[in-house]
PDB file of C-alpha atoms in Angstrom:
ATOM      1  CA  MET A 256     -39.278  34.323 -33.977  1.00  0.00           C
ATOM      2  CA  ALA A 257     -38.602  36.000 -37.320  1.00  0.00           C
ATOM      3  CA  ASN A 258     -35.347  34.097 -37.732  1.00  0.00           C
ATOM      4  CA  ASP A 259     -37.078  30.849 -36.835  1.00  0.00           C
ATOM      5  CA  PHE A 260     -39.731  31.526 -39.461  1.00  0.00           C
ATOM      6  CA  ASN A 261     -37.051  32.299 -42.062  1.00  0.00           C
ATOM      7  CA  THR A 262     -35.427  28.957 -41.332  1.00  0.00           C
ATOM      8  CA  LYS A 263     -38.744  27.159 -41.730  1.00  0.00           C
ATOM      9  CA  GLU A 264     -39.345  28.901 -45.046  1.00  0.00           C
ATOM     10  CA  GLU A 265     -35.911  28.022 -46.397  1.00  0.00           C
ATOM     11  CA  ASP A 266     -36.384  24.403 -45.282  1.00  0.00           C
ATOM     12  CA  TYR A 267     -39.768  24.302 -47.013  1.00  0.00           C
ATOM     13  CA  LYS A 268     -38.261  25.525 -50.278  1.00  0.00           C
ATOM     14  CA  LYS A 269     -35.795  22.635 -50.200  1.00  0.00           C
ATOM     15  CA  LEU A 270     -38.699  20.186 -50.320  1.00  0.00           C
ATOM     16  CA  ASN A 271     -39.344  21.192 -53.967  1.00  0.00           C
ATOM     17  CA  LYS A 272     -43.089  21.056 -53.594  1.00  0.00           C
ATOM     18  CA  SER A 273     -45.576  22.007 -56.303  1.00  0.00           C
ATOM     19  CA  CYS A 274     -48.892  23.840 -56.005  1.00  0.00           C
ATOM     20  CA  PHE A 275     -51.942  24.868 -57.980  1.00  0.00           C
ATOM     21  CA  ILE A 276     -54.198  27.898 -57.626  1.00  0.00           C
ATOM     22  CA  LEU A 277     -57.879  27.987 -58.494  1.00  0.00           C
ATOM     23  CA  GLY A 278     -59.489  31.395 -58.858  1.00  0.00           C
ATOM     24  CA  ALA A 279     -56.358  33.338 -59.783  1.00  0.00           C
ATOM     25  CA  THR A 280     -58.446  35.944 -61.632  1.00  0.00           C
ATOM     26  CA  GLY A 281     -60.143  36.995 -58.385  1.00  0.00           C
ATOM     27  CA  GLU A 282     -58.747  39.468 -55.867  1.00  0.00           C
ATOM     28  CA  THR A 283     -57.463  36.861 -53.417  1.00  0.00           C
ATOM     29  CA  GLY A 284     -56.129  34.585 -56.133  1.00  0.00           C
ATOM     30  CA  GLN A 285     -54.235  37.416 -57.791  1.00  0.00           C
ATOM     31  CA  GLU A 286     -52.585  38.456 -54.535  1.00  0.00           C
ATOM     32  CA  LEU A 287     -51.863  34.838 -53.645  1.00  0.00           C
ATOM     33  CA  LEU A 288     -50.110  34.236 -56.967  1.00  0.00           C
ATOM     34  CA  LYS A 289     -48.030  37.402 -56.473  1.00  0.00           C
ATOM     35  CA  GLU A 290     -47.055  36.323 -52.973  1.00  0.00           C
ATOM     36  CA  ILE A 291     -46.091  32.810 -54.030  1.00  0.00           C
ATOM     37  CA  ILE A 292     -44.019  34.122 -56.935  1.00  0.00           C
ATOM     38  CA  HIS A 293     -42.324  36.695 -54.688  1.00  0.00           C
ATOM     39  CA  ARG A 294     -41.480  34.123 -52.026  1.00  0.00           C
ATOM     40  CA  GLN A 295     -40.274  31.497 -54.546  1.00  0.00           C
ATOM     41  CA  LEU A 296     -41.731  28.852 -52.291  1.00  0.00           C
ATOM     42  CA  PHE A 297     -42.650  26.191 -54.832  1.00  0.00           C
ATOM     43  CA  SER A 298     -40.646  24.482 -57.550  1.00  0.00           C
ATOM     44  CA  LYS A 299     -43.711  24.390 -59.808  1.00  0.00           C
ATOM     45  CA  ILE A 300     -46.767  26.661 -59.836  1.00  0.00           C
ATOM     46  CA  THR A 301     -49.888  25.871 -61.843  1.00  0.00           C
ATOM     47  CA  VAL A 302     -52.834  28.177 -62.382  1.00  0.00           C
ATOM     48  CA  ILE A 303     -56.078  26.392 -63.261  1.00  0.00           C
ATOM     49  CA  GLY A 304     -58.832  28.509 -64.777  1.00  0.00           C
ATOM     50  CA  ARG A 305     -61.291  29.200 -67.574  1.00  0.00           C
ATOM     51  CA  ARG A 306     -58.804  31.225 -69.563  1.00  0.00           C
ATOM     52  CA  LYS A 307     -55.124  32.045 -69.670  1.00  0.00           C
ATOM     53  CA  LEU A 308     -53.976  35.037 -67.677  1.00  0.00           C
ATOM     54  CA  PRO A 309     -51.820  37.724 -69.348  1.00  0.00           C
ATOM     55  CA  LEU A 310     -48.761  36.986 -67.219  1.00  0.00           C
ATOM     56  CA  GLU A 311     -46.236  39.100 -69.075  1.00  0.00           C
ATOM     57  CA  ASP A 312     -43.821  39.869 -66.240  1.00  0.00           C
ATOM     58  CA  GLU A 313     -40.578  37.874 -66.345  1.00  0.00           C
ATOM     59  CA  ALA A 314     -41.209  36.638 -62.804  1.00  0.00           C
ATOM     60  CA  TYR A 315     -44.197  34.629 -64.091  1.00  0.00           C
ATOM     61  CA  LYS A 316     -42.415  32.950 -66.987  1.00  0.00           C
ATOM     62  CA  ASP A 317     -42.391  29.496 -65.387  1.00  0.00           C
ATOM     63  CA  VAL A 318     -46.027  29.525 -64.248  1.00  0.00           C
ATOM     64  CA  VAL A 319     -47.968  26.711 -65.913  1.00  0.00           C
ATOM     65  CA  GLN A 320     -51.486  27.618 -67.019  1.00  0.00           C
ATOM     66  CA  GLU A 321     -54.157  24.955 -67.438  1.00  0.00           C
ATOM     67  CA  VAL A 322     -57.365  26.046 -69.168  1.00  0.00           C
ATOM     68  CA  VAL A 323     -60.398  24.011 -68.105  1.00  0.00           C
ATOM     69  CA  ASP A 324     -64.155  23.927 -68.526  1.00  0.00           C
ATOM     70  CA  PHE A 325     -65.485  23.879 -64.968  1.00  0.00           C
ATOM     71  CA  ASP A 326     -68.710  22.310 -66.195  1.00  0.00           C
ATOM     72  CA  LYS A 327     -66.702  19.375 -67.565  1.00  0.00           C
ATOM     73  CA  LEU A 328     -63.893  19.102 -65.033  1.00  0.00           C
ATOM     74  CA  ASP A 329     -63.545  15.344 -65.408  1.00  0.00           C
ATOM     75  CA  ASP A 330     -62.180  16.040 -68.889  1.00  0.00           C
ATOM     76  CA  SER A 331     -59.347  18.011 -67.291  1.00  0.00           C
ATOM     77  CA  ALA A 332     -58.442  15.622 -64.478  1.00  0.00           C
ATOM     78  CA  ALA A 333     -54.808  15.683 -65.613  1.00  0.00           C
ATOM     79  CA  ALA A 334     -54.549  19.362 -64.666  1.00  0.00           C
ATOM     80  CA  PHE A 335     -55.042  18.374 -61.023  1.00  0.00           C
ATOM     81  CA  GLN A 336     -52.426  15.626 -60.935  1.00  0.00           C
ATOM     82  CA  GLY A 337     -49.047  15.839 -59.279  1.00  0.00           C
ATOM     83  CA  HIS A 338     -49.525  18.820 -56.949  1.00  0.00           C
ATOM     84  CA  ASP A 339     -48.552  18.759 -53.286  1.00  0.00           C
ATOM     85  CA  VAL A 340     -50.542  21.822 -52.258  1.00  0.00           C
ATOM     86  CA  GLY A 341     -53.782  23.242 -53.607  1.00  0.00           C
ATOM     87  CA  PHE A 342     -55.241  26.711 -53.070  1.00  0.00           C
ATOM     88  CA  CYS A 343     -58.902  27.250 -53.890  1.00  0.00           C
ATOM     89  CA  CYS A 344     -60.055  30.865 -54.165  1.00  0.00           C
ATOM     90  CA  LEU A 345     -63.068  30.226 -56.373  1.00  0.00           C
ATOM     91  CA  GLY A 346     -66.156  32.281 -55.672  1.00  0.00           C
ATOM     92  CA  THR A 347     -68.909  34.477 -57.037  1.00  0.00           C
ATOM     93  CA  THR A 348     -72.066  36.116 -55.671  1.00  0.00           C
ATOM     94  CA  LYS A 349     -75.786  35.576 -56.061  1.00  0.00           C
ATOM     95  CA  ALA A 350     -76.065  39.155 -57.347  1.00  0.00           C
ATOM     96  CA  LYS A 351     -73.587  38.493 -60.138  1.00  0.00           C
ATOM     97  CA  SER A 352     -74.437  34.912 -61.119  1.00  0.00           C
ATOM     98  CA  GLY A 353     -77.922  34.272 -59.763  1.00  0.00           C
ATOM     99  CA  GLU A 354     -78.736  31.685 -57.108  1.00  0.00           C
ATOM    100  CA  ALA A 355     -78.074  28.669 -59.338  1.00  0.00           C
ATOM    101  CA  GLY A 356     -74.854  30.170 -60.668  1.00  0.00           C
ATOM    102  CA  PHE A 357     -73.613  30.964 -57.179  1.00  0.00           C
ATOM    103  CA  ILE A 358     -74.243  27.401 -55.989  1.00  0.00           C
ATOM    104  CA  ARG A 359     -72.579  26.006 -59.106  1.00  0.00           C
ATOM    105  CA  VAL A 360     -69.378  27.998 -58.571  1.00  0.00           C
ATOM    106  CA  ASP A 361     -69.067  28.110 -54.784  1.00  0.00           C
ATOM    107  CA  HIS A 362     -70.201  24.551 -54.187  1.00  0.00           C
ATOM    108  CA  ASP A 363     -70.104  22.359 -57.278  1.00  0.00           C
ATOM    109  CA  TYR A 364     -66.892  23.680 -58.844  1.00  0.00           C
ATOM    110  CA  VAL A 365     -65.100  23.820 -55.516  1.00  0.00           C
ATOM    111  CA  LEU A 366     -66.090  20.298 -54.479  1.00  0.00           C
ATOM    112  CA  LYS A 367     -65.327  18.738 -57.857  1.00  0.00           C
ATOM    113  CA  SER A 368     -61.935  20.476 -57.961  1.00  0.00           C
ATOM    114  CA  ALA A 369     -61.146  19.171 -54.487  1.00  0.00           C
ATOM    115  CA  GLN A 370     -62.153  15.639 -55.498  1.00  0.00           C
ATOM    116  CA  LEU A 371     -59.870  15.741 -58.540  1.00  0.00           C
ATOM    117  CA  ALA A 372     -57.049  17.251 -56.493  1.00  0.00           C
ATOM    118  CA  LYS A 373     -57.353  14.468 -53.930  1.00  0.00           C
ATOM    119  CA  ALA A 374     -57.363  11.834 -56.662  1.00  0.00           C
ATOM    120  CA  GLY A 375     -54.347  13.548 -58.234  1.00  0.00           C
ATOM    121  CA  GLY A 376     -52.244  13.253 -55.096  1.00  0.00           C
ATOM    122  CA  CYS A 377     -52.725  16.641 -53.417  1.00  0.00           C
ATOM    123  CA  LYS A 378     -51.704  16.442 -49.755  1.00  0.00           C
ATOM    124  CA  HIS A 379     -52.684  19.897 -48.448  1.00  0.00           C
ATOM    125  CA  PHE A 380     -55.860  21.604 -49.627  1.00  0.00           C
ATOM    126  CA  ASN A 381     -56.467  25.254 -48.723  1.00  0.00           C
ATOM    127  CA  LEU A 382     -59.976  26.650 -49.070  1.00  0.00           C
ATOM    128  CA  GLU A 383     -60.963  30.307 -48.964  1.00  0.00           C
ATOM    129  CA  SER A 384     -64.385  30.372 -47.342  1.00  0.00           C
ATOM    130  CA  SER A 385     -66.138  33.156 -45.430  1.00  0.00           C
ATOM    131  CA  LYS A 386     -66.687  34.422 -41.910  1.00  0.00           C
ATOM    132  CA  GLY A 387     -69.934  32.984 -40.589  1.00  0.00           C
ATOM    133  CA  ALA A 388     -69.965  29.949 -42.895  1.00  0.00           C
ATOM    134  CA  ASP A 389     -72.445  27.464 -41.457  1.00  0.00           C
ATOM    135  CA  LYS A 390     -74.151  24.575 -43.232  1.00  0.00           C
ATOM    136  CA  GLY A 391     -77.156  25.103 -40.959  1.00  0.00           C
ATOM    137  CA  SER A 392     -77.525  28.806 -41.763  1.00  0.00           C
ATOM    138  CA  SER A 393     -80.776  30.189 -43.136  1.00  0.00           C
ATOM    139  CA  PHE A 394     -78.722  32.498 -45.378  1.00  0.00           C
ATOM    140  CA  LEU A 395     -77.890  30.936 -48.737  1.00  0.00           C
ATOM    141  CA  TYR A 396     -74.371  32.365 -48.970  1.00  0.00           C
ATOM    142  CA  LEU A 397     -73.271  31.181 -45.536  1.00  0.00           C
ATOM    143  CA  ARG A 398     -75.071  27.838 -45.878  1.00  0.00           C
ATOM    144  CA  VAL A 399     -73.393  26.983 -49.187  1.00  0.00           C
ATOM    145  CA  LYS A 400     -69.992  27.990 -47.818  1.00  0.00           C
ATOM    146  CA  GLY A 401     -70.540  25.794 -44.772  1.00  0.00           C
ATOM    147  CA  GLU A 402     -71.768  22.862 -46.819  1.00  0.00           C
ATOM    148  CA  VAL A 403     -68.773  22.844 -49.118  1.00  0.00           C
ATOM    149  CA  GLU A 404     -66.381  23.204 -46.181  1.00  0.00           C
ATOM    150  CA  ALA A 405     -67.848  20.044 -44.666  1.00  0.00           C
ATOM    151  CA  GLU A 406     -67.963  18.061 -47.901  1.00  0.00           C
ATOM    152  CA  VAL A 407     -64.360  18.867 -48.804  1.00  0.00           C
ATOM    153  CA  GLY A 408     -63.410  17.797 -45.282  1.00  0.00           C
ATOM    154  CA  GLU A 409     -64.912  14.370 -45.945  1.00  0.00           C
ATOM    155  CA  LEU A 410     -62.336  13.820 -48.712  1.00  0.00           C
ATOM    156  CA  ASP A 411     -59.740  13.254 -45.985  1.00  0.00           C
ATOM    157  CA  PHE A 412     -56.763  15.251 -47.236  1.00  0.00           C
ATOM    158  CA  GLU A 413     -53.582  14.792 -45.196  1.00  0.00           C
ATOM    159  CA  ARG A 414     -53.982  18.468 -44.295  1.00  0.00           C
ATOM    160  CA  TYR A 415     -57.024  20.639 -44.866  1.00  0.00           C
ATOM    161  CA  THR A 416     -57.054  24.359 -44.044  1.00  0.00           C
ATOM    162  CA  ILE A 417     -60.145  26.554 -44.152  1.00  0.00           C
ATOM    163  CA  PHE A 418     -59.732  30.323 -44.151  1.00  0.00           C
ATOM    164  CA  ARG A 419     -62.768  32.303 -43.030  1.00  0.00           C
ATOM    165  CA  PRO A 420     -61.993  35.959 -43.754  1.00  0.00           C
ATOM    166  CA  ALA A 421     -64.439  38.728 -42.911  1.00  0.00           C
ATOM    167  CA  VAL A 422     -65.018  41.556 -45.415  1.00  0.00           C
ATOM    168  CA  LEU A 423     -62.076  41.695 -47.820  1.00  0.00           C
ATOM    169  CA  LEU A 424     -60.498  45.111 -48.166  1.00  0.00           C
ATOM    170  CA  CYS A 425     -59.292  45.575 -51.727  1.00  0.00           C
ATOM    171  CA  ASP A 426     -59.704  47.693 -54.837  1.00  0.00           C
ATOM    172  CA  ARG A 427     -61.924  45.202 -56.613  1.00  0.00           C
ATOM    173  CA  LYS A 428     -61.957  45.588 -60.385  1.00  0.00           C
ATOM    174  CA  GLU A 429     -65.354  43.979 -60.625  1.00  0.00           C
ATOM    175  CA  SER A 430     -68.281  46.211 -59.696  1.00  0.00           C
ATOM    176  CA  ARG A 431     -69.996  45.110 -56.484  1.00  0.00           C
ATOM    177  CA  PRO A 432     -71.807  48.206 -55.114  1.00  0.00           C
ATOM    178  CA  THR A 433     -72.875  46.556 -51.866  1.00  0.00           C
ATOM    179  CA  GLU A 434     -69.320  45.479 -51.065  1.00  0.00           C
ATOM    180  CA  TRP A 435     -68.006  48.929 -51.995  1.00  0.00           C
ATOM    181  CA  MET A 436     -70.415  50.560 -49.552  1.00  0.00           C
ATOM    182  CA  THR A 437     -69.588  48.015 -46.858  1.00  0.00           C
ATOM    183  CA  ARG A 438     -65.878  48.702 -47.207  1.00  0.00           C
ATOM    184  CA  LYS A 439     -66.487  52.455 -46.934  1.00  0.00           C
ATOM    185  CA  VAL A 440     -68.551  52.006 -43.776  1.00  0.00           C
ATOM    186  CA  LEU A 441     -66.036  49.608 -42.239  1.00  0.00           C
ATOM    187  CA  ALA A 442     -62.945  51.669 -43.068  1.00  0.00           C
ATOM    188  CA  PRO A 443     -62.864  53.633 -39.775  1.00  0.00           C
ATOM    189  CA  ILE A 444     -63.677  50.485 -37.775  1.00  0.00           C
ATOM    190  CA  ALA A 445     -60.903  48.600 -39.565  1.00  0.00           C
ATOM    191  CA  TYR A 446     -58.501  51.371 -38.633  1.00  0.00           C
ATOM    192  CA  MET A 447     -59.398  51.208 -34.937  1.00  0.00           C
ATOM    193  CA  PHE A 448     -59.973  47.433 -34.705  1.00  0.00           C
ATOM    194  CA  PRO A 449     -58.044  45.847 -37.616  1.00  0.00           C
ATOM    195  CA  SER A 450     -59.042  42.228 -37.004  1.00  0.00           C
ATOM    196  CA  ALA A 451     -62.678  42.727 -36.018  1.00  0.00           C
ATOM    197  CA  LEU A 452     -64.762  42.898 -39.194  1.00  0.00           C
ATOM    198  CA  SER A 453     -62.413  42.999 -42.174  1.00  0.00           C
ATOM    199  CA  VAL A 454     -59.061  41.909 -43.559  1.00  0.00           C
ATOM    200  CA  PRO A 455     -56.917  43.326 -46.392  1.00  0.00           C
ATOM    201  CA  VAL A 456     -56.706  40.820 -49.216  1.00  0.00           C
ATOM    202  CA  LYS A 457     -52.897  41.097 -49.127  1.00  0.00           C
ATOM    203  CA  VAL A 458     -52.936  39.989 -45.498  1.00  0.00           C
ATOM    204  CA  LEU A 459     -55.114  36.991 -46.392  1.00  0.00           C
ATOM    205  CA  ALA A 460     -52.742  35.975 -49.188  1.00  0.00           C
ATOM    206  CA  LYS A 461     -49.732  36.230 -46.871  1.00  0.00           C
ATOM    207  CA  ALA A 462     -51.571  34.224 -44.233  1.00  0.00           C
ATOM    208  CA  MET A 463     -52.279  31.429 -46.702  1.00  0.00           C
ATOM    209  CA  VAL A 464     -48.617  31.214 -47.678  1.00  0.00           C
ATOM    210  CA  ASN A 465     -47.274  31.577 -44.134  1.00  0.00           C
ATOM    211  CA  ASN A 466     -49.554  28.820 -42.907  1.00  0.00           C
ATOM    212  CA  VAL A 467     -48.194  26.426 -45.516  1.00  0.00           C
ATOM    213  CA  VAL A 468     -44.644  27.202 -44.390  1.00  0.00           C
ATOM    214  CA  LEU A 469     -45.436  26.648 -40.721  1.00  0.00           C
ATOM    215  CA  GLN A 470     -46.965  23.252 -41.467  1.00  0.00           C
ATOM    216  CA  SER A 471     -48.999  21.489 -38.790  1.00  0.00           C
ATOM    217  CA  ASP A 472     -49.751  18.151 -37.189  1.00  0.00           C
ATOM    218  CA  GLN A 473     -53.470  18.888 -37.407  1.00  0.00           C
ATOM    219  CA  LYS A 474     -55.350  17.286 -40.279  1.00  0.00           C
ATOM    220  CA  ALA A 475     -57.976  20.021 -40.265  1.00  0.00           C
ATOM    221  CA  GLU A 476     -57.490  23.706 -39.456  1.00  0.00           C
ATOM    222  CA  LEU A 477     -60.176  26.368 -39.266  1.00  0.00           C
ATOM    223  CA  LEU A 478     -58.701  29.870 -39.315  1.00  0.00           C
ATOM    224  CA  GLU A 479     -61.076  32.698 -38.478  1.00  0.00           C
ATOM    225  CA  ASN A 480     -60.467  36.381 -39.226  1.00  0.00           C
ATOM    226  CA  LYS A 481     -58.329  37.110 -36.162  1.00  0.00           C
ATOM    227  CA  ALA A 482     -56.047  34.149 -36.843  1.00  0.00           C
ATOM    228  CA  ILE A 483     -55.734  35.255 -40.482  1.00  0.00           C
ATOM    229  CA  HIS A 484     -54.566  38.682 -39.311  1.00  0.00           C
ATOM    230  CA  MET A 485     -52.003  37.126 -37.000  1.00  0.00           C
ATOM    231  CA  LEU A 486     -50.629  34.828 -39.692  1.00  0.00           C
ATOM    232  CA  GLY A 487     -50.635  37.466 -42.393  1.00  0.00           C
ATOM    233  CA  ASN A 488     -48.810  39.996 -40.245  1.00  0.00           C
ATOM    234  CA  MET A 489     -46.119  37.717 -38.906  1.00  0.00           C
ATOM    235  CA  GLU A 490     -42.789  39.411 -38.625  1.00  0.00           C
ATOM    236  CA  LYS A 491     -40.389  38.232 -41.265  1.00  0.00           C
ATOM    237  CA  THR A 492     -36.861  39.352 -41.927  1.00  0.00           C
ATOM    238  CA  LYS A 493     -34.926  38.837 -45.084  1.00  0.00           C
ATOM    239  CA  GLY A 494     -31.825  36.781 -44.522  1.00  0.00           C
TER     240      GLY A 494
END
């Protein structure tokens, strides 16, 4: 199976596809960018964000950075043109940004970015969502996540993949005390039952890349935490 996957990956590279990443300053986005650079999967990689990242390592020299104002995304429509694959890892919390700010980032920015990506020719849109996302939920966080999942789906991408990770295990630079405590509590559970309630952010990033390589005949894919673990831990040998 590992050899078969290697063949698929090499074949994918030959397609010379391009991609963009939204949210590359966040934990998932950072790991995703590292993974994509390491795998050399795309002929062109574009990072779209509020500011330029200090990408000083030689491996990042060809990464294109597009600085945009998310409140005026129509002015930056060109940044979303010409990409085959899009990865959206945008997200904040109500605690950090307030209720209005959370909705603006996790719904409005995500949806508008997807609309521009679709108009710009993006074929495969990948969205990082959350375990439990449900547009009918009484919880704001899960409701907004579910709503934007559904609305992006209505854009009718050729392929649309939703990732619903549980608690992300990472050394987050940004201070989120509640998440820190949750990770501490879940640590022993994660050790005994790795795919039950959490997922390492590195595994999520690998899963996102591996899923692109595997391709699919399905227009819409919904990958829950267990599936993310399976994809992110696929055996892979270096040829």
